[in-house]
Coordinates of C-alpha atoms in Angstrom, one line a residue:
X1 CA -16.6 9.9 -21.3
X2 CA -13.3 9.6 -19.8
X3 CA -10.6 7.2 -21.9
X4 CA -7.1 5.8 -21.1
X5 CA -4.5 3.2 -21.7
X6 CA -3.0 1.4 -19.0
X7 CA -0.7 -1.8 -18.5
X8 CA -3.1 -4.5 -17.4
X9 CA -1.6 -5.6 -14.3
X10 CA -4.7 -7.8 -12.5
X11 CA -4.0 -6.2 -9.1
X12 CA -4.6 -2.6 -9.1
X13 CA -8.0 -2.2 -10.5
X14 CA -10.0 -3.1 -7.5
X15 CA -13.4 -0.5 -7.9
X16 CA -13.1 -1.2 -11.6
X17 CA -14.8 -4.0 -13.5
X18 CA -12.6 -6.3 -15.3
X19 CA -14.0 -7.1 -19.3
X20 CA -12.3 -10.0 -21.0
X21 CA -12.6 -11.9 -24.1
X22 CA -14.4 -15.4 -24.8
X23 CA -13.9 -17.3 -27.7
X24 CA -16.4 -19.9 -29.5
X25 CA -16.8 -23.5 -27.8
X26 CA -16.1 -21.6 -24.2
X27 CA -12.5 -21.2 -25.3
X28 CA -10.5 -18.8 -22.8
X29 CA -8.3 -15.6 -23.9
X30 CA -4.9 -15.1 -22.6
X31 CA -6.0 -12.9 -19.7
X32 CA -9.0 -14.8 -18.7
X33 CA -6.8 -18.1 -18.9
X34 CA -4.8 -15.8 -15.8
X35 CA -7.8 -14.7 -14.2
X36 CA -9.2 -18.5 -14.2
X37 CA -5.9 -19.6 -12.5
X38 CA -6.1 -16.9 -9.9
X39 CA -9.8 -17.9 -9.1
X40 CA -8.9 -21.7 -9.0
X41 CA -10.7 -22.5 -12.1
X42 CA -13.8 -20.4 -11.0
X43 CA -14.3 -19.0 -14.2
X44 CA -14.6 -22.1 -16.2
X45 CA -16.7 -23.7 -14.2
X46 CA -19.6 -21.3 -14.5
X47 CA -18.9 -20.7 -18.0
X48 CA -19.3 -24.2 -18.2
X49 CA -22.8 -24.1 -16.6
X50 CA -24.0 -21.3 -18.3
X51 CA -25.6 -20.8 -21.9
X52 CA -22.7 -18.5 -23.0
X53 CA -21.0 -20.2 -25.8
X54 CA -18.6 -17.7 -27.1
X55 CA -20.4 -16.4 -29.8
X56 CA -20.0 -12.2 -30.8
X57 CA -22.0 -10.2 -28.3
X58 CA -22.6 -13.2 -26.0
X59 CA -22.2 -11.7 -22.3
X60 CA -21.6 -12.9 -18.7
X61 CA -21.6 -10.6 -15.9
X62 CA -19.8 -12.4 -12.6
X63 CA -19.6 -10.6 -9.5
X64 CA -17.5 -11.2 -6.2
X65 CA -15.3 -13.7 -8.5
X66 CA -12.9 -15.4 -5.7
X67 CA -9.2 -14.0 -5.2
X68 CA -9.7 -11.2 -7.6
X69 CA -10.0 -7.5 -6.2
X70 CA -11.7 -6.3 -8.7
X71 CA -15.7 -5.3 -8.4
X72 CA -16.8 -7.6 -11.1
X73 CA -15.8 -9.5 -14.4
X74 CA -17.5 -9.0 -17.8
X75 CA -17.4 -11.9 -20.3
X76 CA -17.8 -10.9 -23.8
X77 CA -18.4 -13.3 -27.1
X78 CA -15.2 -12.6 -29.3
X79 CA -16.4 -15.5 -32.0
X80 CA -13.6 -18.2 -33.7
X81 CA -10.6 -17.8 -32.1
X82 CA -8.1 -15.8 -34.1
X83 CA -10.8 -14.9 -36.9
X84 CA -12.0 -11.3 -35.5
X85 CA -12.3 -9.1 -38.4
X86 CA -12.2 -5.0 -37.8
X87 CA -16.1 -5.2 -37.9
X88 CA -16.8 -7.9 -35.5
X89 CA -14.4 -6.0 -33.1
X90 CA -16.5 -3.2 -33.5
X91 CA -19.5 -5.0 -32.4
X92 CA -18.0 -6.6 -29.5
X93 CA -16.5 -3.3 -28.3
X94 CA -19.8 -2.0 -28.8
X95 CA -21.8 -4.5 -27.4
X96 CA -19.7 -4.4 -24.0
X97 CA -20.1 -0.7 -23.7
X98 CA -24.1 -0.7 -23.9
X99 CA -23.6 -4.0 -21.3
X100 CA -21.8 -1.9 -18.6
X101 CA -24.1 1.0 -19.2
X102 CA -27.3 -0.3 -18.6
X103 CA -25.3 -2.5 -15.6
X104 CA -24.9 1.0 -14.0
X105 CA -21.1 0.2 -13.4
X106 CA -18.8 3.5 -13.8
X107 CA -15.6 2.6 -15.0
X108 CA -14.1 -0.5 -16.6
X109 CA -10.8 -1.6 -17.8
X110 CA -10.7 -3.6 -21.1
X111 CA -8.7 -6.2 -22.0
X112 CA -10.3 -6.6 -25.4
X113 CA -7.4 -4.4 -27.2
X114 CA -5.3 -7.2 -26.6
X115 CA -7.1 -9.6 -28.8
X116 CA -5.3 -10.4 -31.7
X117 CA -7.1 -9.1 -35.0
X118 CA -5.4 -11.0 -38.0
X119 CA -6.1 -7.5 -40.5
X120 CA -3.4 -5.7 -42.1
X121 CA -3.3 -2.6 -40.7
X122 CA -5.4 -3.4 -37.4
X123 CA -2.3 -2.3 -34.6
X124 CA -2.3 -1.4 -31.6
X125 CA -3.2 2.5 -32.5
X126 CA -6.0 1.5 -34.7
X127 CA -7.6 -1.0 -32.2
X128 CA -7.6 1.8 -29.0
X129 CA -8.6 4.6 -32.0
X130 CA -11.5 2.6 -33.3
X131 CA -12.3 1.6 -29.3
X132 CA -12.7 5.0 -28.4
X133 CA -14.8 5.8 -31.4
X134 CA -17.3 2.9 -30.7
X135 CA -17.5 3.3 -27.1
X136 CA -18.7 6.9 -27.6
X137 CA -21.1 6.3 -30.4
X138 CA -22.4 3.0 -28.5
X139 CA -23.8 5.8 -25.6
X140 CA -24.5 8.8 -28.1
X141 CA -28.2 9.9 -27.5
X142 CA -29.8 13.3 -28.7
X143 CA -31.6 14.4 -25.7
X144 CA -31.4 18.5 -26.2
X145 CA -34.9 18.6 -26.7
X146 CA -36.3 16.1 -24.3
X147 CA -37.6 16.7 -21.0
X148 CA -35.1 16.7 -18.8
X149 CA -36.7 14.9 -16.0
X150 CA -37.6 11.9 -18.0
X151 CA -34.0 11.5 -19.4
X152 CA -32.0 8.3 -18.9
X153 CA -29.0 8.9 -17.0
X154 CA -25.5 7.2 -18.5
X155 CA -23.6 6.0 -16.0
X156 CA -20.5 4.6 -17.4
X157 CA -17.7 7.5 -17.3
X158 CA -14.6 6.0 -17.0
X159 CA -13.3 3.4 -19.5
X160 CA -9.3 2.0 -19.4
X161 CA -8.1 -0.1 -22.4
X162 CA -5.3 -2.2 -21.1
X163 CA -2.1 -2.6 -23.2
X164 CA 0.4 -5.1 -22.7
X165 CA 3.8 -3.5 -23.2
X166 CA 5.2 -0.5 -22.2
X167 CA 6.3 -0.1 -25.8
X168 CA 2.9 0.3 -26.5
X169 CA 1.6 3.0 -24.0
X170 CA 2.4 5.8 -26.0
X171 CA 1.2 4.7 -29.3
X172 CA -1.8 4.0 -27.6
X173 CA -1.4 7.6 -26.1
X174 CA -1.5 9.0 -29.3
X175 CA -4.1 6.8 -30.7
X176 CA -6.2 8.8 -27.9
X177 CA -5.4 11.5 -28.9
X178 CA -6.9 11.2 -32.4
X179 CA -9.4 8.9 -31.3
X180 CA -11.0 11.5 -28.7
X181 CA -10.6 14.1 -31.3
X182 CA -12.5 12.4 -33.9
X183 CA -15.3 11.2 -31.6
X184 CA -16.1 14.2 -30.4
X185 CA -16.5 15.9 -33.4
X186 CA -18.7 12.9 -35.2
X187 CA -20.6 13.7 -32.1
X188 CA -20.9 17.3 -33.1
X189 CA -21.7 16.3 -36.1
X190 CA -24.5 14.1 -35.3
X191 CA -26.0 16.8 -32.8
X192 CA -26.5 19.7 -35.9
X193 CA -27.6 16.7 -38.0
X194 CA -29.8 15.5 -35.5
X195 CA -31.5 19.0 -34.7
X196 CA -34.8 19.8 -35.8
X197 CA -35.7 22.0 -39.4
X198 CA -37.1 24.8 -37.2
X199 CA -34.1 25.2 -35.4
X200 CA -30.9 24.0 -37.7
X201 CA -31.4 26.7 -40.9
X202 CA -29.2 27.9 -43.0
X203 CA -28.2 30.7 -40.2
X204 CA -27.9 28.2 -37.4
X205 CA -25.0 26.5 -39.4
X206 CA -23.0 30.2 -39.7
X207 CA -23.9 30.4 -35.7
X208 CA -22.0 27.3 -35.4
X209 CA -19.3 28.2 -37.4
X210 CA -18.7 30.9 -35.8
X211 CA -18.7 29.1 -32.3
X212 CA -15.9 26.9 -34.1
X213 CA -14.1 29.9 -34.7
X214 CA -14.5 31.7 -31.1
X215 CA -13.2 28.3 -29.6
X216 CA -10.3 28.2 -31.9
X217 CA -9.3 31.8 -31.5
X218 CA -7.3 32.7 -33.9
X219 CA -6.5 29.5 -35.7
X220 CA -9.9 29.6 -37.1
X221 CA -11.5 32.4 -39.1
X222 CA -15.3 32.0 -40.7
X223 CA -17.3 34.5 -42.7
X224 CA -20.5 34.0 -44.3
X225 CA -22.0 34.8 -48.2
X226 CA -25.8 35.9 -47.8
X227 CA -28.1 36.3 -50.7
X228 CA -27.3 40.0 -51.5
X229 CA -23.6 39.0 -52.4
X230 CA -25.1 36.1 -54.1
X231 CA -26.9 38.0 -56.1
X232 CA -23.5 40.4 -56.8
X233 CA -21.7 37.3 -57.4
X234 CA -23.9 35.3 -59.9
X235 CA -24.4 32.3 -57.7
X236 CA -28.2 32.4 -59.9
X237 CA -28.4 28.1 -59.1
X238 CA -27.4 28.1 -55.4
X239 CA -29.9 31.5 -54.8
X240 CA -32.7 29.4 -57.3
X241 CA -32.9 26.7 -54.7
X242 CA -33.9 28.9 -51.5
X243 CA -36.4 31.1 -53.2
X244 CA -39.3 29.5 -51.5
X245 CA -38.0 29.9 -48.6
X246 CA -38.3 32.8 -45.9
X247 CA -35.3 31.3 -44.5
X248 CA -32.2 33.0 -46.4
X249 CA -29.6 30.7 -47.9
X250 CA -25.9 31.0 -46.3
X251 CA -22.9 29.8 -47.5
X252 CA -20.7 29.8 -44.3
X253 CA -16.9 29.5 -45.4
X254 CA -14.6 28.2 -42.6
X255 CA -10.8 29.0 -43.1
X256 CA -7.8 26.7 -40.8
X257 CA -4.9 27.6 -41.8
X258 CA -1.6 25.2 -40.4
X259 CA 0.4 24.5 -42.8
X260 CA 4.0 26.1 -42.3
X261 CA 4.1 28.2 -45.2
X262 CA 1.1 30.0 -45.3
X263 CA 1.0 30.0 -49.3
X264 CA 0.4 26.6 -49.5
X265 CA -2.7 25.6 -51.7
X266 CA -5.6 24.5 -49.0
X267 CA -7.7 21.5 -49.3
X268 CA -11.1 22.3 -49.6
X269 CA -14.3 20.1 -48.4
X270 CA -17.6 21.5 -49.5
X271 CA -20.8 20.2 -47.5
X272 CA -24.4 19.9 -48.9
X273 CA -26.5 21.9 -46.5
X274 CA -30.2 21.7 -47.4
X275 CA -31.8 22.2 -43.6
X276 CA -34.8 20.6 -45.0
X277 CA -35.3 19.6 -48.4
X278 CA -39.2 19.1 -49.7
X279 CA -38.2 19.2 -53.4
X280 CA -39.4 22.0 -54.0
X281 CA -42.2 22.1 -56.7
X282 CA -41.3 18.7 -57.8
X283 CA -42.7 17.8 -54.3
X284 CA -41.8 14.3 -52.3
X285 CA -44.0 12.0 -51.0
X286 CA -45.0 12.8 -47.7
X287 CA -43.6 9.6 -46.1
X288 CA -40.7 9.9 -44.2
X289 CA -40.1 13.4 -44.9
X290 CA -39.5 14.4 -41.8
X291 CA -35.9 12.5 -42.6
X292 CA -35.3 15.1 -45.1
X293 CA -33.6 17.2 -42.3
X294 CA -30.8 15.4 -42.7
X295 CA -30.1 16.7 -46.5
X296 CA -27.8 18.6 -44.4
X297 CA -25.8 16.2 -43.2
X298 CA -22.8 17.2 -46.0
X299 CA -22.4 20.1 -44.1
X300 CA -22.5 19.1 -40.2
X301 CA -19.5 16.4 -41.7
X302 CA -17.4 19.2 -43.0
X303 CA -17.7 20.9 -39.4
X304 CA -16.8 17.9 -37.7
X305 CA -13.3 17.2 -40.5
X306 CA -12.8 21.1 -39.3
X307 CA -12.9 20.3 -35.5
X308 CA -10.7 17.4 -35.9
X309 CA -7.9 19.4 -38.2
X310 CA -7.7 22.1 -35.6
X311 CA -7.8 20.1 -32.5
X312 CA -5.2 18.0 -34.0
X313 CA -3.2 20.8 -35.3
X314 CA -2.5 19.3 -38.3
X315 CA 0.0 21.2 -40.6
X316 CA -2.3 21.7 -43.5
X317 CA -4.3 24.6 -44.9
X318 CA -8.2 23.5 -45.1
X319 CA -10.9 25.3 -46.2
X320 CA -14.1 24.1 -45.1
X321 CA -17.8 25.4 -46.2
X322 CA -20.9 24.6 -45.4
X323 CA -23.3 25.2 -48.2
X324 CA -26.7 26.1 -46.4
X325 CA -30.1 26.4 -47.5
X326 CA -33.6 24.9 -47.4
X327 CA -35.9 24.0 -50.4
X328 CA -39.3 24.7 -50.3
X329 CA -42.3 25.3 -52.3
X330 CA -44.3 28.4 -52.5
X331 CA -44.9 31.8 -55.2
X332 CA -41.2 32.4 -54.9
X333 CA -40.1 29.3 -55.6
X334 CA -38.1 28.0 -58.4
X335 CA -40.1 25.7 -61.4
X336 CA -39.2 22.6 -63.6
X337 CA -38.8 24.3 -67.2
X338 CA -37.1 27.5 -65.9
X339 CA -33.4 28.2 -67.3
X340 CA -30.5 29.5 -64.4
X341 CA -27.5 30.8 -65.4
X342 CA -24.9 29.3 -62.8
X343 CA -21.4 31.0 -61.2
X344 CA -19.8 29.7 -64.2
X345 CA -21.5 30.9 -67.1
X346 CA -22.8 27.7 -67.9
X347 CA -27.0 27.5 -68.3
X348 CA -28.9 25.1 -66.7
X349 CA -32.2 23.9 -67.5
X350 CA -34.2 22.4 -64.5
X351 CA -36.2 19.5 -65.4
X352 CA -36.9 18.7 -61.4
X353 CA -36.8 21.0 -58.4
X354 CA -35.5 17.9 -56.1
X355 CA -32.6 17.7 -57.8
X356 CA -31.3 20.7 -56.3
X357 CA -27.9 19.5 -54.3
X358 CA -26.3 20.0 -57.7
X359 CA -27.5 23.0 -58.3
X360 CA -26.3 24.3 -54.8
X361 CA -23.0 22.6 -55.2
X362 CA -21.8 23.6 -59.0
X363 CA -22.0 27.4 -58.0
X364 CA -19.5 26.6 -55.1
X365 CA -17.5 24.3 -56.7
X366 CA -17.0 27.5 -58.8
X367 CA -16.6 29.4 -56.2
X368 CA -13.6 28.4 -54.3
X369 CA -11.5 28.5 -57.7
X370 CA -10.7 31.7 -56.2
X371 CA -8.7 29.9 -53.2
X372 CA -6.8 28.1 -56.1
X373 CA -7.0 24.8 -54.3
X374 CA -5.0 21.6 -54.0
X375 CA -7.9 19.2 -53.9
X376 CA -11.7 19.5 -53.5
X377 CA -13.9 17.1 -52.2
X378 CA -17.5 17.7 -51.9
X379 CA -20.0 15.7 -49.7
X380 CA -23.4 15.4 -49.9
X381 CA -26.8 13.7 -49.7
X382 CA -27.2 13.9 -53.2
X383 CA -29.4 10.9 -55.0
X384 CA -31.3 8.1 -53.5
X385 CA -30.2 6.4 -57.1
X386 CA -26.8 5.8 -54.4
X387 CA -28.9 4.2 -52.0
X388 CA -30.2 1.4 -54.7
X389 CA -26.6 1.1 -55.6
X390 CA -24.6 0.9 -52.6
X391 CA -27.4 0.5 -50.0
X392 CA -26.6 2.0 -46.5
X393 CA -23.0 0.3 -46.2
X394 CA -21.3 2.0 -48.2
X395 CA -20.4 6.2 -49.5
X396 CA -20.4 6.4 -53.0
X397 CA -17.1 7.9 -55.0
X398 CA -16.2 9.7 -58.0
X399 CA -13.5 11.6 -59.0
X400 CA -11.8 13.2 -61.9
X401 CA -7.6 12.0 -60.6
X402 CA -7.0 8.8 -59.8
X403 CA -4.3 9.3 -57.2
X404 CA -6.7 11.2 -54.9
X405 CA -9.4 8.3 -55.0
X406 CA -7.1 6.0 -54.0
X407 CA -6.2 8.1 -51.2
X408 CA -9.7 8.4 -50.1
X409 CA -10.1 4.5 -50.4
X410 CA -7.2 4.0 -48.2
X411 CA -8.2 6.5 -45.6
X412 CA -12.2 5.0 -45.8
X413 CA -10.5 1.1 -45.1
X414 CA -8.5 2.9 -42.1
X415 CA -11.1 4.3 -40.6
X416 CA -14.2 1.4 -41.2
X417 CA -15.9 4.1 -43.0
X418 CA -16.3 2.7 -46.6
X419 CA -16.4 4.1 -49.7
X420 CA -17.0 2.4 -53.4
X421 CA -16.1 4.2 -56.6
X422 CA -18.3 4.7 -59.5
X423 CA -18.1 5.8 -63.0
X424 CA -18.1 9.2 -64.3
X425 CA -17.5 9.0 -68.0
X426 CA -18.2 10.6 -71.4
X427 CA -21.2 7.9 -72.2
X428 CA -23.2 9.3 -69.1
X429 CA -22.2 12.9 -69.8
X430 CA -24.8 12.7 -72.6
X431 CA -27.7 11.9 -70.4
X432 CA -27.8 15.5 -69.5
X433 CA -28.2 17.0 -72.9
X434 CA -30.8 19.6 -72.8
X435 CA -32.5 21.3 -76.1
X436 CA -32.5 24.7 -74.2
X437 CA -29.6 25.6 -71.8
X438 CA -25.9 24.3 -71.8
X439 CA -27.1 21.4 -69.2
X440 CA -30.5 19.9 -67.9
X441 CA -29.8 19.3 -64.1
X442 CA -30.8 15.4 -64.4
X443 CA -30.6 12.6 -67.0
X444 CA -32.8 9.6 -67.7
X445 CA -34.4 7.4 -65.4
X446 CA -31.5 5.2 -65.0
X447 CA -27.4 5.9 -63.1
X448 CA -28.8 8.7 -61.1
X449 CA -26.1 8.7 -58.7
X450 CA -23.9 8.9 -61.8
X451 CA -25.3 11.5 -63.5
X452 CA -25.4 13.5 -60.7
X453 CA -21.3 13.7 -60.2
X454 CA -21.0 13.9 -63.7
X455 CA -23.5 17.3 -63.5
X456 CA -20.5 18.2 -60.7
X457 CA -17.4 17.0 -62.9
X458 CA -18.6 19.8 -65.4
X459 CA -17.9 22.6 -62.9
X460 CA -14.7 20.9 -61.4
X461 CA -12.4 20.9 -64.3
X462 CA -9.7 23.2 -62.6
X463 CA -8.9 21.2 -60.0
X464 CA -8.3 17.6 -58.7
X465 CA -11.7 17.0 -57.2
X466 CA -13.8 14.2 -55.9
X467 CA -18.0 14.1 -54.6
X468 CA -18.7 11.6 -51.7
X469 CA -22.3 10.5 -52.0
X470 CA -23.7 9.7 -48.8
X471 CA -27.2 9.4 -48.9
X472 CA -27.4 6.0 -47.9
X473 CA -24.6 6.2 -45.0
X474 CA -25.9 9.6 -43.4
X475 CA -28.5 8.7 -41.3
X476 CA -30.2 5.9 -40.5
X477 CA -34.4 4.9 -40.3
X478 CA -37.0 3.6 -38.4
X479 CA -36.8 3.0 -34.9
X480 CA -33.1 3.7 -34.3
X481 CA -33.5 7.3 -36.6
X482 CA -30.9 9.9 -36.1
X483 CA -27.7 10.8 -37.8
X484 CA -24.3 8.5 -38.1
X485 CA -21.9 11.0 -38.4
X486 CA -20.2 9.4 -41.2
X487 CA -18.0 10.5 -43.2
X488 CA -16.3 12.4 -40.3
X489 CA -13.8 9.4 -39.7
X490 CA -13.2 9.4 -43.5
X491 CA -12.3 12.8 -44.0
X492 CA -10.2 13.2 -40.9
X493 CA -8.6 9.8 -41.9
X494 CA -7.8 11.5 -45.4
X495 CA -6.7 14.5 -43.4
X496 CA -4.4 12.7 -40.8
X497 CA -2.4 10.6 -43.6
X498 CA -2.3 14.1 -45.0
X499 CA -1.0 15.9 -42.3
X500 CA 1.9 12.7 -41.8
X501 CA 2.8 13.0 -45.4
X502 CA 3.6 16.3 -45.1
X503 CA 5.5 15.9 -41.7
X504 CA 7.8 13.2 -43.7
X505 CA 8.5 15.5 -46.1
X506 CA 9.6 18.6 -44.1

């Protein structure tokens, strides 16, 4: 998909179709106020006749409209004049793409990122950035494995988003730039997500690392930690969870390094990679566990923050790793009641094999002390205790510094990927008390989610660290099932304002 800014002058798009803004009670936007002039009032007469009231995600398609040169005119719903919010421009953006889609039309030129949106923070950069992001998820399908003769053909290839000043063409330029960046790597992202368990192990995640690194020659390097060097190391959890597996765990470590000085303490973001996760011994129900391919999801994010940092160039040191495995039952496999002795010395007792993101994660979190990191952030399908609490809206947060969840609040309201912290404190610590080992790797019945970071915060003391729990945001169900590709827009949110605090500084 093809996307550019242009000045919308109404004469020089004549193969394209035109896509202009509605408002409730049949009330005209700026630009279709102009084209309704040029047509001699054509426009409002057959809104006037026709059942489109305005309302978000109403459409009107109008062809051979008199006077204009342009193919054809799209009439989109914006809602209450003046009242769009960043989500209801979403939709509308959305809902326009999948229109001129399935209309087989080609290319369009929007004039929708010249509504005003009455948001702090919504400028002309965020409403071409957030356009582009939309338009490519609202024609995203995952069509690798389907037969190609059967497969529905996009048509839609070119879209322009008009800006009304010159002043404004290169901020919209850049917000391209990012936009196109980040797109294409939540893309990514949702394509290894989206893969089946067969195919995406923990070895087709180092493949894809490594891919990432012979793209990027030379600005990215990527090894990979198998189970022999596990074994040398002491990573007893993170080698525990894989043992009933055939397919060997991987941790695949991804290294960008563009920050000027090349000393400069990296930011680290650690992915949950369990290719498939049956819980082990501890077994889930067999309902939907085919969705349990996208316990990996952690992991494809991490790749996609790592595409955008590099593609962006952004002066930063990041570490990215992508903690792979797959959790299965079986004679090898681990058992509630045994004891592991983790990276750090500390002694876990495992009350239940599905709890075994923690597990996976504490041995890396002890891990990449070794890089002696600015900040940490982990990401991971972790509980479905964060899906009772937050539902599928929003990521759940914890940290152990202050500053860096604010910034990670701030980046998640930028880029409409949203984020609500929780509690990790002393009171919920004591939930996972165990009678035989240092730790029992859950608590009670009740704050799962919580729990489960404060399992983390135990192996992250050394650091300023924070876990994003995205078990409800991940992936979505039912009909519409495949992978969201969130948090990639949060993370390379967090990374951008990053990158520009840096720049101010030097």
């Amino acid at each position: 998909m093809k996307c550019t800014v242009r000045l919308g002058n109404l004469d020089k798009h004549k193969s394209t179709c035109m896509v202009i803004g509605i408002f409730t009670s049949r009330r005209l936007s700026p630009i279709a106020e102009k084209l309704n002039k040029i047509s001699n009032g054509y426009i409002r007469s057959v809104l006037m006749d026709s059942s489109m009231q305005g309302k978000i995600g109403q459409t009107l398609l109008l062809h051979h409209v008199p006077k204009l040169f342009s193919k054809c005119i799209l009439l989109i719903g914006c809602g209450k004049k003046g009242d769009i919010n960043q989500e209801n421009y979403k939709k509308i953006i959305y809902k326009t793409i999948q229109v001129l889609n399935n209309a087989g039309l080609t290319k369009a030129i929007v004039f929708l990122t010249e509504t005003p949106i009455h948001i702090k923070g919504c400028n002309v950069y965020w409403r071409i950035r957030h356009a582009i992001e939309v338009t490519h998820d609202a024609v995203y399908s995952f069509n690798q494995l389907k037969n190609k003769k059967n497969l529905p053909t996009s048509s839609l290839h070119n879209v322009i988003f008009s800006l009304s000043t010159n002043s404004e063409l290169s901020i919209g330029t850049h917000a391209i730039t990012h936009g196109l960046a980040i797109a294409n790597s939540i893309k990514m992202a949702k394509d290894i997500s989206n893969m089946p368990p067969n195919i995406c192990n923990a070895s087709y995640l180092a493949t894809q690392a490594c891919q990432l690194a012979k793209e990027w020659n030379h600005r990215i390097t990527t090894y990979s930690i198998g189970e022999k060097e596990m074994i040398e190391l002491g990573m007893n959890a993170y080698l525990a969870v894989g043992h009933g597996s055939r397919n060997e765990s991987l941790m695949s470590v991804i290294k960008y390094s563009g920050a000027l000085d090349p000393k400069t303490h990296p930011i680290i973001l650690i992915g949950k990679g369990v290719t498939f996760d049956t819980g082990g011994i501890s077994l889930k129900p067999s309902e939907n566990m085919d969705e349990m391919k996208y316990d990996m999801c952690g992991a494809a994010s991490v790749y996609g923050a790592m595409r955008v940092a590099v593609e962006l160039n952004l002066p930063l040191n990041i570490i990215g790793i992508m903690a792979g495995c797959e959790n299965m039952p079986g004679s090898y496999a681990y058992r509630p009641g045994d004891v592991v002795t983790t990276l750090s010395g500390q002694t876990v007792e495992v009350l239940n094999t599905d709890a075994e993101g923690r597990l996976i994660l504490c041995d890396v979190l002890t891990y990449i002390e070794r890089f002696q990191p600015d900040t940490v952030i982990d990401i991971a399908t972790l509980t479905g205790a964060c899906v009772v609490a937050l539902g599928h809206h929003m990521s759940g947060l914890f940290s152990n510094y202050n500053p860096l969840a604010n910034e990670l609040k701030i980046a998640a309201e930028q880029a409409g990927d949203h984020i609500w912290r929780l509690p990790i404190t002393e009171q919920y610590q004591q939930q996972l008390d165990s009678n035989v080992a240092d730790i029992a790797n859950i608590g009670r019945k009740h704050a799962g989610a919580i729990t489960a970071a404060c399992f983390l915060a135990r192996f992250a003391h050394k650091y300023h660290w924070a876990h994003l729990d995205i078990a409800g945001t991940a992936w979505q169900s039912g009909c519409k099932k495949g992978a969201t590709g969130r948090p990639v827009a949060l993370l390379s949110q967090f990374l951008i304002n990053r990158a520009n605090r840096v720049t101010k500084s030097s």
